[in-house]
PDB file of C-alpha atoms and ligand atoms in Angstrom:
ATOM      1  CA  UNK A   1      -1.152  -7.053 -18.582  1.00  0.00           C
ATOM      2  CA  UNK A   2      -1.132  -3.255 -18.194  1.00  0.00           C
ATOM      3  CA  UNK A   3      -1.162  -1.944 -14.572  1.00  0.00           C
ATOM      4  CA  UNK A   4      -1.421   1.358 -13.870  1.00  0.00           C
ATOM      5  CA  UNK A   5       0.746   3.399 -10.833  1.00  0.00           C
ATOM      6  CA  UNK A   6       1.990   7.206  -9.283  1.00  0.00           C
ATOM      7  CA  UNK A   7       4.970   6.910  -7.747  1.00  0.00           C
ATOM      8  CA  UNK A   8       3.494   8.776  -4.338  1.00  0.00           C
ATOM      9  CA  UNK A   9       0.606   6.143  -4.088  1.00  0.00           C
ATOM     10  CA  UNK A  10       1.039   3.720  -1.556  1.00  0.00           C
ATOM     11  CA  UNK A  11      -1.604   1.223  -3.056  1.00  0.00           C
ATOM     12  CA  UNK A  12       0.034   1.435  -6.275  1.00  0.00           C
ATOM     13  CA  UNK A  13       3.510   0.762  -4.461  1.00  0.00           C
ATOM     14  CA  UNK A  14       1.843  -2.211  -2.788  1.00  0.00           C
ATOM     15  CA  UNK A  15       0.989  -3.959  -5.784  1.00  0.00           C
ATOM     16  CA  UNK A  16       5.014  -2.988  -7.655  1.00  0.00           C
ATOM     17  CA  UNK A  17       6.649  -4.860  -3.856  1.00  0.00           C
ATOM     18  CA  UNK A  18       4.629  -7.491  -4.626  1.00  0.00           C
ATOM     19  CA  UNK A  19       5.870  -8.204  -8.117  1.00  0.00           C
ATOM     20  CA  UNK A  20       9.329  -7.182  -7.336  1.00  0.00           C
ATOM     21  CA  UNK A  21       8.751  -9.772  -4.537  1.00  0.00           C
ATOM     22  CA  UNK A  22       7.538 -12.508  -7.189  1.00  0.00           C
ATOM     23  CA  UNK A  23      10.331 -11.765  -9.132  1.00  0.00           C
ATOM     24  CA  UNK A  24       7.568 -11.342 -11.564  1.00  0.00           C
ATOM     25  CA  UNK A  25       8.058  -7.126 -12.675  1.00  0.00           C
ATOM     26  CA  UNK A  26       8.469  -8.454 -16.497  1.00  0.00           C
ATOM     27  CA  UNK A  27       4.999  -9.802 -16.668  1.00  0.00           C
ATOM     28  CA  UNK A  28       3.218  -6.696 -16.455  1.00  0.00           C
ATOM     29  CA  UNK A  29       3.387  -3.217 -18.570  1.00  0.00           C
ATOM     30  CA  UNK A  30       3.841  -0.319 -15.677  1.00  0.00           C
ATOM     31  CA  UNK A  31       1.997   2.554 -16.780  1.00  0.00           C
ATOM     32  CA  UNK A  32       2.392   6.307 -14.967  1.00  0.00           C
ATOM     33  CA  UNK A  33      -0.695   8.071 -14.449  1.00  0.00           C
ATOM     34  CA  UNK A  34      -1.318  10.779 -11.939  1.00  0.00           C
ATOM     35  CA  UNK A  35      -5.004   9.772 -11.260  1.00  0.00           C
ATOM     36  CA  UNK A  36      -5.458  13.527 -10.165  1.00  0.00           C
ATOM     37  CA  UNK A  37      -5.221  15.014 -13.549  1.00  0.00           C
ATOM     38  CA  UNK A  38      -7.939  12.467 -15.119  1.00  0.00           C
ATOM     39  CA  UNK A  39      -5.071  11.292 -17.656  1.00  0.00           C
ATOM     40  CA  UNK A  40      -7.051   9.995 -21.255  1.00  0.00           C
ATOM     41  CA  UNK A  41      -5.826   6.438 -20.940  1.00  0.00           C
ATOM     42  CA  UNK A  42      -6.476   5.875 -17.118  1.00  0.00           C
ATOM     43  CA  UNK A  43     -10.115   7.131 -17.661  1.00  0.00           C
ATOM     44  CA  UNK A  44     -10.275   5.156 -20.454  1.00  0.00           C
ATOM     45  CA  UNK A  45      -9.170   1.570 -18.285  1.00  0.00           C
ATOM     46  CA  UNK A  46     -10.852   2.013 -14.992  1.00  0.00           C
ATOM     47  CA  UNK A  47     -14.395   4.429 -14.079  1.00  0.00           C
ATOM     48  CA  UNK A  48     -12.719   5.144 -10.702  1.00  0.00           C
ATOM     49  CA  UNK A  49      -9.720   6.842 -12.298  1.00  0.00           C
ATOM     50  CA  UNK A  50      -7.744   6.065  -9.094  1.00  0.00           C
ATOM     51  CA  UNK A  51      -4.398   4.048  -9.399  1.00  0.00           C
ATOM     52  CA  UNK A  52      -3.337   1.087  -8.956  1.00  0.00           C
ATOM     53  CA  UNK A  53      -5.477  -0.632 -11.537  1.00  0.00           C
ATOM     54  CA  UNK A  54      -4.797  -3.679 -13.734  1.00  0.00           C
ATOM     55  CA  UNK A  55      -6.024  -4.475 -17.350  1.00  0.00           C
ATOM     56  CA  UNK A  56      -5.274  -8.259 -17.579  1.00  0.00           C
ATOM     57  CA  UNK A  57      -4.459  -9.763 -20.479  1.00  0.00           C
ATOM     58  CA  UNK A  58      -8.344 -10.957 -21.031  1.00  0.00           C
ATOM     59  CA  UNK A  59      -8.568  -6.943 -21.218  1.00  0.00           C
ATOM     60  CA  UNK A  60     -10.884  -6.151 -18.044  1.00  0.00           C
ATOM     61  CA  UNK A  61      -9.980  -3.817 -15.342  1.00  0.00           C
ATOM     62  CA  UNK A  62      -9.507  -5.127 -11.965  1.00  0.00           C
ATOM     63  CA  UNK A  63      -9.306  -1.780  -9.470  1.00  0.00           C
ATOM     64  CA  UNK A  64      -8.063  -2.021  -5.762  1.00  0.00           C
ATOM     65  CA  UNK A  65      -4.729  -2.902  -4.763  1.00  0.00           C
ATOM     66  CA  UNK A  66      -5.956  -5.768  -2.354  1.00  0.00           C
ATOM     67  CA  UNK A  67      -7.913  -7.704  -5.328  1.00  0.00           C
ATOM     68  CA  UNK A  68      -4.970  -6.902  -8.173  1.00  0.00           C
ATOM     69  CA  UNK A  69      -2.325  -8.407  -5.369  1.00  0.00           C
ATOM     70  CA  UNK A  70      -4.572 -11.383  -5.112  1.00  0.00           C
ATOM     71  CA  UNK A  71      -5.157 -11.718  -8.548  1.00  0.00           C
ATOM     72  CA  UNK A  72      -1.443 -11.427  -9.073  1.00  0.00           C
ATOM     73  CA  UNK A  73      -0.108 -13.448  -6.741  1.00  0.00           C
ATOM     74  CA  UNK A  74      -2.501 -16.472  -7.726  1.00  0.00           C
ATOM     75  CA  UNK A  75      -1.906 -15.985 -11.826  1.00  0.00           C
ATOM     76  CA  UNK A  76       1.866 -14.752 -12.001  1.00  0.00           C
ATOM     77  CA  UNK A  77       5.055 -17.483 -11.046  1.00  0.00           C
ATOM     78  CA  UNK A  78       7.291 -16.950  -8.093  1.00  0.00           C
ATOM     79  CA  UNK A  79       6.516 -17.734  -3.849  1.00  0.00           C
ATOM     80  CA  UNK A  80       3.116 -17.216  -3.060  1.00  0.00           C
ATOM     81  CA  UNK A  81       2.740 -13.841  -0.599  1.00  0.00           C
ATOM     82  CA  UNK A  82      -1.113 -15.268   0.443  1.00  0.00           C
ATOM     83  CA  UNK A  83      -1.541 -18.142   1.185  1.00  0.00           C
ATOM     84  CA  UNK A  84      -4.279 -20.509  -0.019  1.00  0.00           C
ATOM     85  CA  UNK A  85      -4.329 -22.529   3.410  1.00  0.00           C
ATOM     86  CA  UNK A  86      -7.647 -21.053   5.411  1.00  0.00           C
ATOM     87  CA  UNK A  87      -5.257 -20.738   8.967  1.00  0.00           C
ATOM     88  CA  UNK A  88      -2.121 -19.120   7.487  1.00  0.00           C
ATOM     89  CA  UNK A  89      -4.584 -17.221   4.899  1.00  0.00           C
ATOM     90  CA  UNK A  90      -6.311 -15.691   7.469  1.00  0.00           C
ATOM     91  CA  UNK A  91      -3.136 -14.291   9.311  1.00  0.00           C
ATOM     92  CA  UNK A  92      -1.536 -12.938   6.825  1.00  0.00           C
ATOM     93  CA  UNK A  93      -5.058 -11.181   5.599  1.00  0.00           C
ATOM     94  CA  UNK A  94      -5.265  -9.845   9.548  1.00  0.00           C
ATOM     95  CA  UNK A  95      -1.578  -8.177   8.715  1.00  0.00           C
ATOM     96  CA  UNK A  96      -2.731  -6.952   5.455  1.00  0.00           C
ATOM     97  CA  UNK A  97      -5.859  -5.373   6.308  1.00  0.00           C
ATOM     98  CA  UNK A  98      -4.093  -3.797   9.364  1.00  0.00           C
ATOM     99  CA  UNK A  99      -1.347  -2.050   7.184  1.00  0.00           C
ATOM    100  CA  UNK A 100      -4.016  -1.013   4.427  1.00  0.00           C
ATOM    101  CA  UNK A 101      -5.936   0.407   7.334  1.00  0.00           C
ATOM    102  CA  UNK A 102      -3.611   2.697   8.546  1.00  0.00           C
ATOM    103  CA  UNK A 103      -2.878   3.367   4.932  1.00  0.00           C
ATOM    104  CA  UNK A 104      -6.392   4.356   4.302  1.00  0.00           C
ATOM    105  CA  UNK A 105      -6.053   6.603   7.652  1.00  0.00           C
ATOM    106  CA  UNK A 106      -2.890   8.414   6.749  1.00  0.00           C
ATOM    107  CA  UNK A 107      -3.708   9.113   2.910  1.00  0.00           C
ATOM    108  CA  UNK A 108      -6.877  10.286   4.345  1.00  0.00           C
ATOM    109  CA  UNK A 109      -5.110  12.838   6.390  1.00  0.00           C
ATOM    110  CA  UNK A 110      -3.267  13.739   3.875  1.00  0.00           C
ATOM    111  CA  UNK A 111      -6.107  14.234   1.365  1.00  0.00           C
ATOM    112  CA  UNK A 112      -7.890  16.176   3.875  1.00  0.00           C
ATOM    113  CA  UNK A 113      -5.295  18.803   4.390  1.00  0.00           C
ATOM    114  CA  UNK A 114      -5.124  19.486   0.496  1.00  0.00           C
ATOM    115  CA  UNK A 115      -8.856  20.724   0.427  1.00  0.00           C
ATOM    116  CA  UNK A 116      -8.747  24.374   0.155  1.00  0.00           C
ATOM    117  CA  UNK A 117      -8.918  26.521   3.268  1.00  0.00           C
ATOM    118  CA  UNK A 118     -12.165  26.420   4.630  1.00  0.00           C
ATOM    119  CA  UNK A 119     -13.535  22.809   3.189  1.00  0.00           C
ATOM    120  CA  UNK A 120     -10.664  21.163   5.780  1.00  0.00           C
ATOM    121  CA  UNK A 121     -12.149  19.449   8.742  1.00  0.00           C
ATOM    122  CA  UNK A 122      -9.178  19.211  11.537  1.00  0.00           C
ATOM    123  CA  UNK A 123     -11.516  16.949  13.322  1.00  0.00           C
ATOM    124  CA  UNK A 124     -11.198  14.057  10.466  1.00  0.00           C
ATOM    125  CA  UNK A 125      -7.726  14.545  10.894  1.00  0.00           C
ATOM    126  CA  UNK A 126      -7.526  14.296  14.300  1.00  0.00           C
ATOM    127  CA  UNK A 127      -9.862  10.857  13.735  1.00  0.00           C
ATOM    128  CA  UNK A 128      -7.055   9.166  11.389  1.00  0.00           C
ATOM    129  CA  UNK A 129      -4.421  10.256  13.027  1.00  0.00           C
ATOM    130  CA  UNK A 130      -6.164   8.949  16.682  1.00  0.00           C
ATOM    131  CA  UNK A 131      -6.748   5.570  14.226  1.00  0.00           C
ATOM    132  CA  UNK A 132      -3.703   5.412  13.579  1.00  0.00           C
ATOM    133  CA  UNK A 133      -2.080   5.834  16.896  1.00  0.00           C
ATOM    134  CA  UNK A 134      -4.264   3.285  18.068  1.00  0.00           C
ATOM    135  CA  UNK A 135      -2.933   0.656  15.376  1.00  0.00           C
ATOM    136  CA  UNK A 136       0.708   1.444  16.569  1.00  0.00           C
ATOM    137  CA  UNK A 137       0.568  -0.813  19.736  1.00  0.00           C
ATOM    138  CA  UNK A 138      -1.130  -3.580  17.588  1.00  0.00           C
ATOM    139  CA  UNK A 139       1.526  -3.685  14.727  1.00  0.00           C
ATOM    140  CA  UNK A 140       4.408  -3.473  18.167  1.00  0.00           C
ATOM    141  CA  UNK A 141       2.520  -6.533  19.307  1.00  0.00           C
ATOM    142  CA  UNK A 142       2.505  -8.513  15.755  1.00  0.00           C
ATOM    143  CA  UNK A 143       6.375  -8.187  15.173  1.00  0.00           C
ATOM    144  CA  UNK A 144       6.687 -11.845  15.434  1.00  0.00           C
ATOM    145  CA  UNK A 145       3.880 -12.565  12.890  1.00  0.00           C
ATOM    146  CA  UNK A 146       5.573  -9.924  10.676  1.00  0.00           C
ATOM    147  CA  UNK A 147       9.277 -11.407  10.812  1.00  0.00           C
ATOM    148  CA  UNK A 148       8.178 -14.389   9.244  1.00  0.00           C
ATOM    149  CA  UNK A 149       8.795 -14.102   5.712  1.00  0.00           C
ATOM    150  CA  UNK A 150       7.733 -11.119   4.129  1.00  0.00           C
ATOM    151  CA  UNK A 151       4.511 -11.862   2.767  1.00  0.00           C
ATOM    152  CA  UNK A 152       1.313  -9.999   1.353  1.00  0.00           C
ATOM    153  CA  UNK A 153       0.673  -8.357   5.356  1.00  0.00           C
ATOM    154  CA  UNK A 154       4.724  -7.736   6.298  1.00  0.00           C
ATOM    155  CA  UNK A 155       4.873  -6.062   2.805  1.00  0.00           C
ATOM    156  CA  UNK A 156       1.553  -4.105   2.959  1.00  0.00           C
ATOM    157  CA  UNK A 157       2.287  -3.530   6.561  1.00  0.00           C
ATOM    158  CA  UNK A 158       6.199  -1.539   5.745  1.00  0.00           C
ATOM    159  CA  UNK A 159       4.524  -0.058   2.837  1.00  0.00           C
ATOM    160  CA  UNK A 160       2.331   1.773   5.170  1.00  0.00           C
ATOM    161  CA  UNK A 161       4.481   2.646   7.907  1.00  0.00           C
ATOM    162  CA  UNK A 162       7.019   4.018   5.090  1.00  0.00           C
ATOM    163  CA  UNK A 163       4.242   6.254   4.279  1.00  0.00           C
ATOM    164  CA  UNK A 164       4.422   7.620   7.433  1.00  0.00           C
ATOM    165  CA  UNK A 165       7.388   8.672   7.692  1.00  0.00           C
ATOM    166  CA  UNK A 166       7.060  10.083   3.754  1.00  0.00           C
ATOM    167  CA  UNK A 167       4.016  12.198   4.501  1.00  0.00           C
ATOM    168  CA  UNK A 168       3.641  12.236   8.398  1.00  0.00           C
ATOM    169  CA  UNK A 169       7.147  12.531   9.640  1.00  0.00           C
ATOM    170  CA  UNK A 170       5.783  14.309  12.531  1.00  0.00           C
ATOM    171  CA  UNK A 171       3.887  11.469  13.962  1.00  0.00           C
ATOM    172  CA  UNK A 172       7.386  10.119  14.526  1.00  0.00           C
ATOM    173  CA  UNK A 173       6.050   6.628  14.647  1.00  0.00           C
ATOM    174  CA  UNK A 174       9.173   4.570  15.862  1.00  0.00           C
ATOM    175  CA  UNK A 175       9.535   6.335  18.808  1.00  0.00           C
ATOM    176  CA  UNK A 176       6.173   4.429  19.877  1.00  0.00           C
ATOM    177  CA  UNK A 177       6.469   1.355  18.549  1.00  0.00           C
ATOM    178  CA  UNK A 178      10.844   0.820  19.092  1.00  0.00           C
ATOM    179  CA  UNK A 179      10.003  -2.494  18.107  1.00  0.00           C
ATOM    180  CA  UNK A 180       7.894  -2.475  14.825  1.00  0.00           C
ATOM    181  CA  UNK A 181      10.444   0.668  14.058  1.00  0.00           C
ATOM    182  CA  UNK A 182      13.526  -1.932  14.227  1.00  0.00           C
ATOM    183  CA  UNK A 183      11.823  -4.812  12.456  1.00  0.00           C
ATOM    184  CA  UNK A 184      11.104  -2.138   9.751  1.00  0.00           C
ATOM    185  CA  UNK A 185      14.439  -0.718   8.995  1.00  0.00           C
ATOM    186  CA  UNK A 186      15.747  -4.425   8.198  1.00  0.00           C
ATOM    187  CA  UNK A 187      12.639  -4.446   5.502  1.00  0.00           C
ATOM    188  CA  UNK A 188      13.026  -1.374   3.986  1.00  0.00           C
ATOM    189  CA  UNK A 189      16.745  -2.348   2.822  1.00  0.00           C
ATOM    190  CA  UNK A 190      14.909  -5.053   0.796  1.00  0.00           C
ATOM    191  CA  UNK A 191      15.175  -4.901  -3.389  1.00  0.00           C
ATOM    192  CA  UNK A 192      11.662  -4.665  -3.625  1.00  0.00           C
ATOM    193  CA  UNK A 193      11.005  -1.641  -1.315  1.00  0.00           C
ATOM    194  CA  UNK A 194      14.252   0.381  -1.859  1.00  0.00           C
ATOM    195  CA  UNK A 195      13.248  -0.089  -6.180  1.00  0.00           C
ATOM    196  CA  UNK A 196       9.396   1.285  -5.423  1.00  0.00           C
ATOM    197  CA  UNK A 197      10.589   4.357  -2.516  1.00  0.00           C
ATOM    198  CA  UNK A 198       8.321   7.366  -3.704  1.00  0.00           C
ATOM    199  CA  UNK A 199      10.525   9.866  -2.519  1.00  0.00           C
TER     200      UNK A 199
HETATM  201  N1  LIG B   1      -8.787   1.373  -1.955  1.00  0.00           N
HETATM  202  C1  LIG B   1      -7.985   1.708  -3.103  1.00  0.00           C
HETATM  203  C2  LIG B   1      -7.442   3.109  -2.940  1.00  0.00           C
HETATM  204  C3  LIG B   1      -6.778   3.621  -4.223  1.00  0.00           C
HETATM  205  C4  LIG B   1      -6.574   5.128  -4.163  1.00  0.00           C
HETATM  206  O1  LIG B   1      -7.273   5.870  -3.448  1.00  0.00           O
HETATM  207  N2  LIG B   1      -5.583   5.616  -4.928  1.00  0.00           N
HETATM  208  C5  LIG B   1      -5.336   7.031  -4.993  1.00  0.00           C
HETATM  209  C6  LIG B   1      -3.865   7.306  -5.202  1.00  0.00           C
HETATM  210  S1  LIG B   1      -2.927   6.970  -3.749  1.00  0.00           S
HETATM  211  C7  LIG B   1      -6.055   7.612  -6.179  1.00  0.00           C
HETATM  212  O2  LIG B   1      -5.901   7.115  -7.271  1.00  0.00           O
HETATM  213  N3  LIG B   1      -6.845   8.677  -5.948  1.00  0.00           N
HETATM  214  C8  LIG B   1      -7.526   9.361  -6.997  1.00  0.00           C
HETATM  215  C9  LIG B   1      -8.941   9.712  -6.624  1.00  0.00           C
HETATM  216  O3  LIG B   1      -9.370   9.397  -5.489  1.00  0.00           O
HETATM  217  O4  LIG B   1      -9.638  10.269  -7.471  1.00  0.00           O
HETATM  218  C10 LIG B   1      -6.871   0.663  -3.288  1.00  0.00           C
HETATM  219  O5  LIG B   1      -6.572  -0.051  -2.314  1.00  0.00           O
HETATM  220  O6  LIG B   1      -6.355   0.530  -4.403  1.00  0.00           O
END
């Protein structure tokens, strides 16, 4: 299997934690592609030309880091970081989906501000960054949830707040969430995260 990352991307970065996490790395090729200069053999894999994206051994392209963590996780050996169970499925897809929201809010942000001068709209700024904010207080509330293990939603979940501090320092997320700020410095000392840090 091929998979296709950029070091800044924090879907791509997703999808390395979890293989790290599987102790599975040496099943896939990694392949470095900045999907922003329409690289020849990123085109060629995927139509979206956005990382991550996985060519499986079958050779077809599976795009978004949600479905190629799923896919992963089910085909590759090592723990399982979703569970198949509906109940515990279901809770660890809540964490997920919270952590690639605020993901989606931030790179948006960030995205945003790289337009040139005059095609920026502060407003949509202001809207992910308000999304964001609002998420804070939920994440503070799911510390528990997240403690457990360090599954598909605790790993998607410090993946995103790590791109927080990377791109949107001043947000200075920790200081409202002291709790989601402590259980996060424990994960980031992890293998997996320290291995995949974009900076
Ligand atoms: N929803 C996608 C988002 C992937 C994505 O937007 N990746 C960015 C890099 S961080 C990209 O490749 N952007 C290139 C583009 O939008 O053309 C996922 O979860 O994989």
């Amino acid at each position: 299997m091929k998979l296709f990352v950029n070091k800044p991307s924090p879907y791509a970065r997703k999808v390395l934690v979890l293989l790290h996490e599987k102790g599975a790395l040496d099943r896939v090729e990694v392949v470095n592609a900045d999907p922003w200069a329409n690289p020849a053999d990123l085109l060629a894999a995927t139509p979206l030309a956005k990382v991550p994206a996985l060519v499986t051994d079958e050779g077809w392209v599976l795009p978004e880091s949600w479905a190629i963590a799923d896919y992963l996780d089910t085909t590759l050996p090592g723990p399982r970081l979703l569970p198949q169970e509906p109940g515990p499925r279901g809770l660890e897809l809540r964490l997920a989906a919270l952590g690639q929201g605020v993901t989606d809010a931030a790179f948006s942000a960030v995205i945003e501000g790289r337009r040139p001068e005059g095609e920026r709209s502060p407003g949509w700024v202001e809207r992910q960054k308000a999304a964001i904010l609002r998420a804070l207080p939920v994440l503070e509330g799911e510390v528990a949830a997240l403690s457990v293990g360090f599954g598909l939603g605790a790993l998607t979940v410090a993946v995103a707040l790590d791109y927080l501090d990377f791109r949107h320092a001043a947000l200075a997320w920790g200081e409202r969430a002291p709790a989601l700020r402590e259980w996060f410095e424990g994960v980031r000392e992890r293998p997996s995260m320290r291995a995949t840090d974009p900076r």
